[in-house]
Short mmCIF file of C-alpha atoms in Angstrom, two decimals:
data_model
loop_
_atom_site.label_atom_id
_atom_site.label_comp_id
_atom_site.label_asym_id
_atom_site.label_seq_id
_atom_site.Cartn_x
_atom_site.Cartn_y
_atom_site.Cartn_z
CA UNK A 1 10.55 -6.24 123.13
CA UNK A 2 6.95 -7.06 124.94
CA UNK A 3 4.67 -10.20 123.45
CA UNK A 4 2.11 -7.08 121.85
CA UNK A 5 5.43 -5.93 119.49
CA UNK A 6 7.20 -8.77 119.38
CA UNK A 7 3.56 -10.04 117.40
CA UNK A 8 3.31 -7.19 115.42
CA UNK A 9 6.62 -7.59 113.72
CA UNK A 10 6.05 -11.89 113.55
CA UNK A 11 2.71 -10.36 111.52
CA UNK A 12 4.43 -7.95 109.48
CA UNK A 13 7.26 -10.11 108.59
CA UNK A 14 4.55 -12.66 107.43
CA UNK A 15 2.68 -10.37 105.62
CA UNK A 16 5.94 -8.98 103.61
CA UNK A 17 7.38 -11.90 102.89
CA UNK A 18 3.72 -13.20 101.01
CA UNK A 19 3.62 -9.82 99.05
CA UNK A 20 7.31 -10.49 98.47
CA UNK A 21 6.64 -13.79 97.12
CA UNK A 22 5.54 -12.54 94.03
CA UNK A 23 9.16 -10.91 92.74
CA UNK A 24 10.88 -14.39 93.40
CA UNK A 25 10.25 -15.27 89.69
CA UNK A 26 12.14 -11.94 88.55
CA UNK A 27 14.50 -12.34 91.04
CA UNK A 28 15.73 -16.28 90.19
CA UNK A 29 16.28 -15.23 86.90
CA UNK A 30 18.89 -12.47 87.83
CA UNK A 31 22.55 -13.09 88.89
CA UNK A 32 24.26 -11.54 91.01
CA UNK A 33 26.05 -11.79 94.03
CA UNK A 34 25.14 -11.11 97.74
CA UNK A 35 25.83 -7.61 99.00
CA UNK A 36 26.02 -5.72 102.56
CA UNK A 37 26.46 -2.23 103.25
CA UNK A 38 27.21 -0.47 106.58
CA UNK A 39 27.16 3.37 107.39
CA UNK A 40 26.51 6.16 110.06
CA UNK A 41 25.62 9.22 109.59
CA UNK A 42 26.72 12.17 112.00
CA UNK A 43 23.83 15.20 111.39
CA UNK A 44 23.02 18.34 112.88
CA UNK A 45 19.09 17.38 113.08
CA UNK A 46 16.88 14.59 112.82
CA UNK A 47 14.41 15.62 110.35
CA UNK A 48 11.48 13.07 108.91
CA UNK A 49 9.24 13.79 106.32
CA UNK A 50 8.84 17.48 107.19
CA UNK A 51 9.22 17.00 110.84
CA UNK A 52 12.00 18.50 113.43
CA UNK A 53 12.66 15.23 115.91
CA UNK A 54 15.34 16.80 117.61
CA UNK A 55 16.71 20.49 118.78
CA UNK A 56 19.73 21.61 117.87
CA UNK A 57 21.91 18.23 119.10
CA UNK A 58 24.36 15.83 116.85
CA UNK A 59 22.47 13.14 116.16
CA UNK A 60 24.06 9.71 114.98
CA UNK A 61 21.93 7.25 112.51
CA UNK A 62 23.69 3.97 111.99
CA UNK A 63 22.42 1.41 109.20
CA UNK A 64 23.05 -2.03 108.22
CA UNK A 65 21.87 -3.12 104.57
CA UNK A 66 22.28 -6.89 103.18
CA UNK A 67 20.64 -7.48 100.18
CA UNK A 68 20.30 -10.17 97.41
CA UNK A 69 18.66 -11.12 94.16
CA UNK A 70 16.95 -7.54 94.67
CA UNK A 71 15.89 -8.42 98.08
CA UNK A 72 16.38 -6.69 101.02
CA UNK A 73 16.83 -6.30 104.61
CA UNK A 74 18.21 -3.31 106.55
CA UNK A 75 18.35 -1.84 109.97
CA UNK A 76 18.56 1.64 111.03
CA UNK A 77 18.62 3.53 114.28
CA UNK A 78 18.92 6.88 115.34
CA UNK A 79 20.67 8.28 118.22
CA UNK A 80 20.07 12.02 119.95
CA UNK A 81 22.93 12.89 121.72
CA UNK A 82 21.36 15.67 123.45
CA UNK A 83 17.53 14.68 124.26
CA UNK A 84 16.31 16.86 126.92
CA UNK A 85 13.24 14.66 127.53
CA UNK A 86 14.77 12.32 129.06
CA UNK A 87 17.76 12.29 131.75
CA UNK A 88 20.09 10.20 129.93
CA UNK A 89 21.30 10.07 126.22
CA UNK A 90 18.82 7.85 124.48
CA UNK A 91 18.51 5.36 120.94
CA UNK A 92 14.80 7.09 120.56
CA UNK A 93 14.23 5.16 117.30
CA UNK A 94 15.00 1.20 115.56
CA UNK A 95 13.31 0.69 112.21
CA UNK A 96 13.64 -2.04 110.75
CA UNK A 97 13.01 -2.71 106.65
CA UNK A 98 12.12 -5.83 104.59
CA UNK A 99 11.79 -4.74 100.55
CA UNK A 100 12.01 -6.19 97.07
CA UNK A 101 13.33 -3.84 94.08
CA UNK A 102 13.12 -4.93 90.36
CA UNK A 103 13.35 -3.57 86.68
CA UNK A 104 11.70 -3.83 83.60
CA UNK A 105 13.62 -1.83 81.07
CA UNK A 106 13.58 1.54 82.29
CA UNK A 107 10.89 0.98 84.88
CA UNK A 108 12.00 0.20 88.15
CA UNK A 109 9.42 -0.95 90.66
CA UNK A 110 9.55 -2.10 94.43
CA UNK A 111 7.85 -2.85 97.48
CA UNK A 112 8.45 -3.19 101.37
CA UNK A 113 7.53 -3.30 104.81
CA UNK A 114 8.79 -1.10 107.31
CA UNK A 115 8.77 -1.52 111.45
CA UNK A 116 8.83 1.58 113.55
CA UNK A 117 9.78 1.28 117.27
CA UNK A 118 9.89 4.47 118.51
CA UNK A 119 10.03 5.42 122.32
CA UNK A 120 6.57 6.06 122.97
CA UNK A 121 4.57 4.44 120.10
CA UNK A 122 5.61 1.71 117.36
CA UNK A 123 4.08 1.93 114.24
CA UNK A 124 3.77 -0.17 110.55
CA UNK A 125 4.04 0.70 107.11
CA UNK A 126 3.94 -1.07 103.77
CA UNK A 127 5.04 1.11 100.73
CA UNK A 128 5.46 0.96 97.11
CA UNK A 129 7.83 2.55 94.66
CA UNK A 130 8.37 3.49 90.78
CA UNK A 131 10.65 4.90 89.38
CA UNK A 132 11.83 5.76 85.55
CA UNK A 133 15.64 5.52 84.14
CA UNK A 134 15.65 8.75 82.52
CA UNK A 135 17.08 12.28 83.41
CA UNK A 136 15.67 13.57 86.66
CA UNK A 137 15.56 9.96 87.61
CA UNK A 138 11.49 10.99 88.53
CA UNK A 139 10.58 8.48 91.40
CA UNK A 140 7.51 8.56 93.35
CA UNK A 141 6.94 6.43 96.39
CA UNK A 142 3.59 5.90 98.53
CA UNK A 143 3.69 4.43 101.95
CA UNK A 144 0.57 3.93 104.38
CA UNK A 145 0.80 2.79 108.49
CA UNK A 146 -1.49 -0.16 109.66
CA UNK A 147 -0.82 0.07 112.94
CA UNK A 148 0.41 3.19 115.21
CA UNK A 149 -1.37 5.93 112.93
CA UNK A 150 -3.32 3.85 110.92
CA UNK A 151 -4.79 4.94 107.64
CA UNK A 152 -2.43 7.12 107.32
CA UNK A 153 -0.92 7.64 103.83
CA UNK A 154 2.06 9.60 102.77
CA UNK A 155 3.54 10.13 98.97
CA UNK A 156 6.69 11.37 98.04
CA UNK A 157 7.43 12.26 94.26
CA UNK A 158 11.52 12.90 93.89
CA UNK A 159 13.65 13.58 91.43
CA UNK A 160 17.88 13.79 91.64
CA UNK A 161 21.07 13.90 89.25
CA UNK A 162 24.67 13.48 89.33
CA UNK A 163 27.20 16.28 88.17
CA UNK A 164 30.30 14.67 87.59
CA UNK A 165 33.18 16.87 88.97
CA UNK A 166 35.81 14.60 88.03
CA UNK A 167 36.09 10.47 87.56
CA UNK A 168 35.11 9.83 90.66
CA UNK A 169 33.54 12.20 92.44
CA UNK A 170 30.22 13.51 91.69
CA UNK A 171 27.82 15.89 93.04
CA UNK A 172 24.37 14.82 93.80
CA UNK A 173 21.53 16.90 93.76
CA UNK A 174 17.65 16.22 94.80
CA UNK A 175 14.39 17.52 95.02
CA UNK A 176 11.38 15.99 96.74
CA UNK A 177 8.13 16.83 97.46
CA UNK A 178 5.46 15.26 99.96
CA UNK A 179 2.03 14.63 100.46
CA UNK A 180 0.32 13.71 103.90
CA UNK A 181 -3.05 12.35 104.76
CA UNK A 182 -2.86 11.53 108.51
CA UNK A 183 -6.75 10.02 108.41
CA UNK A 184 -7.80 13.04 111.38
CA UNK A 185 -8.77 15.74 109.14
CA UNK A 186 -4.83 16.83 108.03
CA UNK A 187 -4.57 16.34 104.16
CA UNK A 188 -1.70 18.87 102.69
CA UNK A 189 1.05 19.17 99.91
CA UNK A 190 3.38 18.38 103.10
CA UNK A 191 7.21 18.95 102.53
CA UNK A 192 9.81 19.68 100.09
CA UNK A 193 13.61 18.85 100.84
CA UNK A 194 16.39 19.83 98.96
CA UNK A 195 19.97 18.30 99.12
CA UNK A 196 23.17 18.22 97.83
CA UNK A 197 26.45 15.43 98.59
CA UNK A 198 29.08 14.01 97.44
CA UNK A 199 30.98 10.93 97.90
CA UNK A 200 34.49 10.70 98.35
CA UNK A 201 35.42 6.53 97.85
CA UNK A 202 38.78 5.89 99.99
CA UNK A 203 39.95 2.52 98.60
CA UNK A 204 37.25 0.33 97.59
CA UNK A 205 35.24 -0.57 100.01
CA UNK A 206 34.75 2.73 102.06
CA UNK A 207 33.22 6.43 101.03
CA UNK A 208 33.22 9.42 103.11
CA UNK A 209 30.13 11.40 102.37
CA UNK A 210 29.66 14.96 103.22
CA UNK A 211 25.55 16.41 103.01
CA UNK A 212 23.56 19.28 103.28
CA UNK A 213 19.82 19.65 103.15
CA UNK A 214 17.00 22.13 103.38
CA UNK A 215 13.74 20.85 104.75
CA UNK A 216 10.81 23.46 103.92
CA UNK A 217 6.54 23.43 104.08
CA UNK A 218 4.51 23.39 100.88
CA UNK A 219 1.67 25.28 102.05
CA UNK A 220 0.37 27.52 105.28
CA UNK A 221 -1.70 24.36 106.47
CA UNK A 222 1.80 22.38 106.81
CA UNK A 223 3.83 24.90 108.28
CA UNK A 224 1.54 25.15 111.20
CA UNK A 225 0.77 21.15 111.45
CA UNK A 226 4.53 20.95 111.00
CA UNK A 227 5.27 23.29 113.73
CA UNK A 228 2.43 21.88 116.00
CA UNK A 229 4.48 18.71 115.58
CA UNK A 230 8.38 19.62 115.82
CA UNK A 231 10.54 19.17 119.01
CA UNK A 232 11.36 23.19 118.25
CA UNK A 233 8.21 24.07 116.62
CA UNK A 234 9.75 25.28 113.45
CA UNK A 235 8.58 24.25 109.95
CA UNK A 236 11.91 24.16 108.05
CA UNK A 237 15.03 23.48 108.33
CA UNK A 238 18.65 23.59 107.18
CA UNK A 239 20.80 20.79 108.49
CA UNK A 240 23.41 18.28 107.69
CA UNK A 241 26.95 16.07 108.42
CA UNK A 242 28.82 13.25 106.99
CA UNK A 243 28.44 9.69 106.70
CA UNK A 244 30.67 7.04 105.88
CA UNK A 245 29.87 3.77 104.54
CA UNK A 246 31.72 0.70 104.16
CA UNK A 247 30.24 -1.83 101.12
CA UNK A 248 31.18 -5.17 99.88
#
């Protein structure tokens, strides 16, 4: 990492750990123990917020979550196994995730800070999140860049349940839509995604968990700003994979 990124995430890190600050209160007063959770996903498509990043090619997304006291810490990265901008096979993305979640009664309530380093351009966000213990689970989350694209704002309001097919298995369901203000003159009801798993635990520590998803444009604006800024230039999508994820 050069001295210009390696600052940017020293700053960030700062900055989130300040706005963090203020759960600590909430968060001594809760028990529990440490936790870590490790996964990888193996999809059909990278899709992000609307957006096609890759072309018909497996891609492979591992993750590393530890969290405690409601804080949080996780690492992702995505891998296209068939990126024909390059010559070689190629990690095109690391993001990297500092958040605190809490809960008053019902209400649940978090906040976060989220480093992009993409090939190409690295980016910043900080976002927010409530959310509302009731059916639907209605959660609605608001994120805006500082740095690569900054101004930027994006809000997601989602909503999701879980059919219980037997005692352990369920079948979750969810429904999301997006709004995106990219601060040059694009401001749209952005995305909707649809999906649908279901996790099948083998033991106790690991789950195996097949997905499906459709990724779709809210209005005429998006699909052509979508298009304009997909890898195939298409402005929805049906993709999805497994995942398995080992927690303790």
């Amino acid at each position: 990492m050069n001295r210009s990124r390696t600052k940017k995430l020293i700053t960030g890190i700062t900055a989130t750990a300040l706005l963090l600050a203020a759960g600590i209160p909430a968060a001594m007063a809760e028990e529990e123990a440490p936790s870590a959770e490790a996964s990888v996903a193996l999809l059909s498509r990278y899709v992000w917020r609307g957006f096609g990043l890759s072309d018909d090619s497996l891609v492979i997304q591992p993750s590393l979550t530890a969290s405690y006291k409601g804080f949080g810490a996780n690492l992702w990265a995505n891998l296209n196994t068939d990126d024909t901008s390059v010559d070689t096979n190629l990690w095109n993305e690391t993001d990297f995730t500092l958040s605190y979640d809490g809960a008053y009664e019902k209400l649940g309530y978090g906040v976060g800070w989220i480093y992009y380093s993409v090939v190409g351009s690295d980016s910043q966000e900080f976002y927010g999140t409530l959310s509302y213990d009731v059916l639907l689970a209605p959660t609605f989350k608001i994120y805006y860049d500082t740095d690569g694209y900054a101004g930027a704002w994006y809000a997601n309001l989602s909503f999701g349940h879980t059919f219980m097919i037997a005692e352990k298995y369920g079948l979750d369901l969810g429904l999301s839509f997006g709004y995106l203000d990219d601060n040059d003159g694009y401001s749209e009801f952005h995305d909707g995604l649809l999906s649908a798993s279901m996790s099948f635990p083998i033991g106790e520590y690991l789950a195996i968990i097949p997905q499906i998803y459709w990724s779709f444009a809210l209005s005429s604006d998006a699909q052509d700003y979508i298009a304009a800024h997909s890898v195939s230039n298409d402005d929805s999508y049906v993709y999805g994979g497994v995942s398995a994820s080992f927690s303790f």
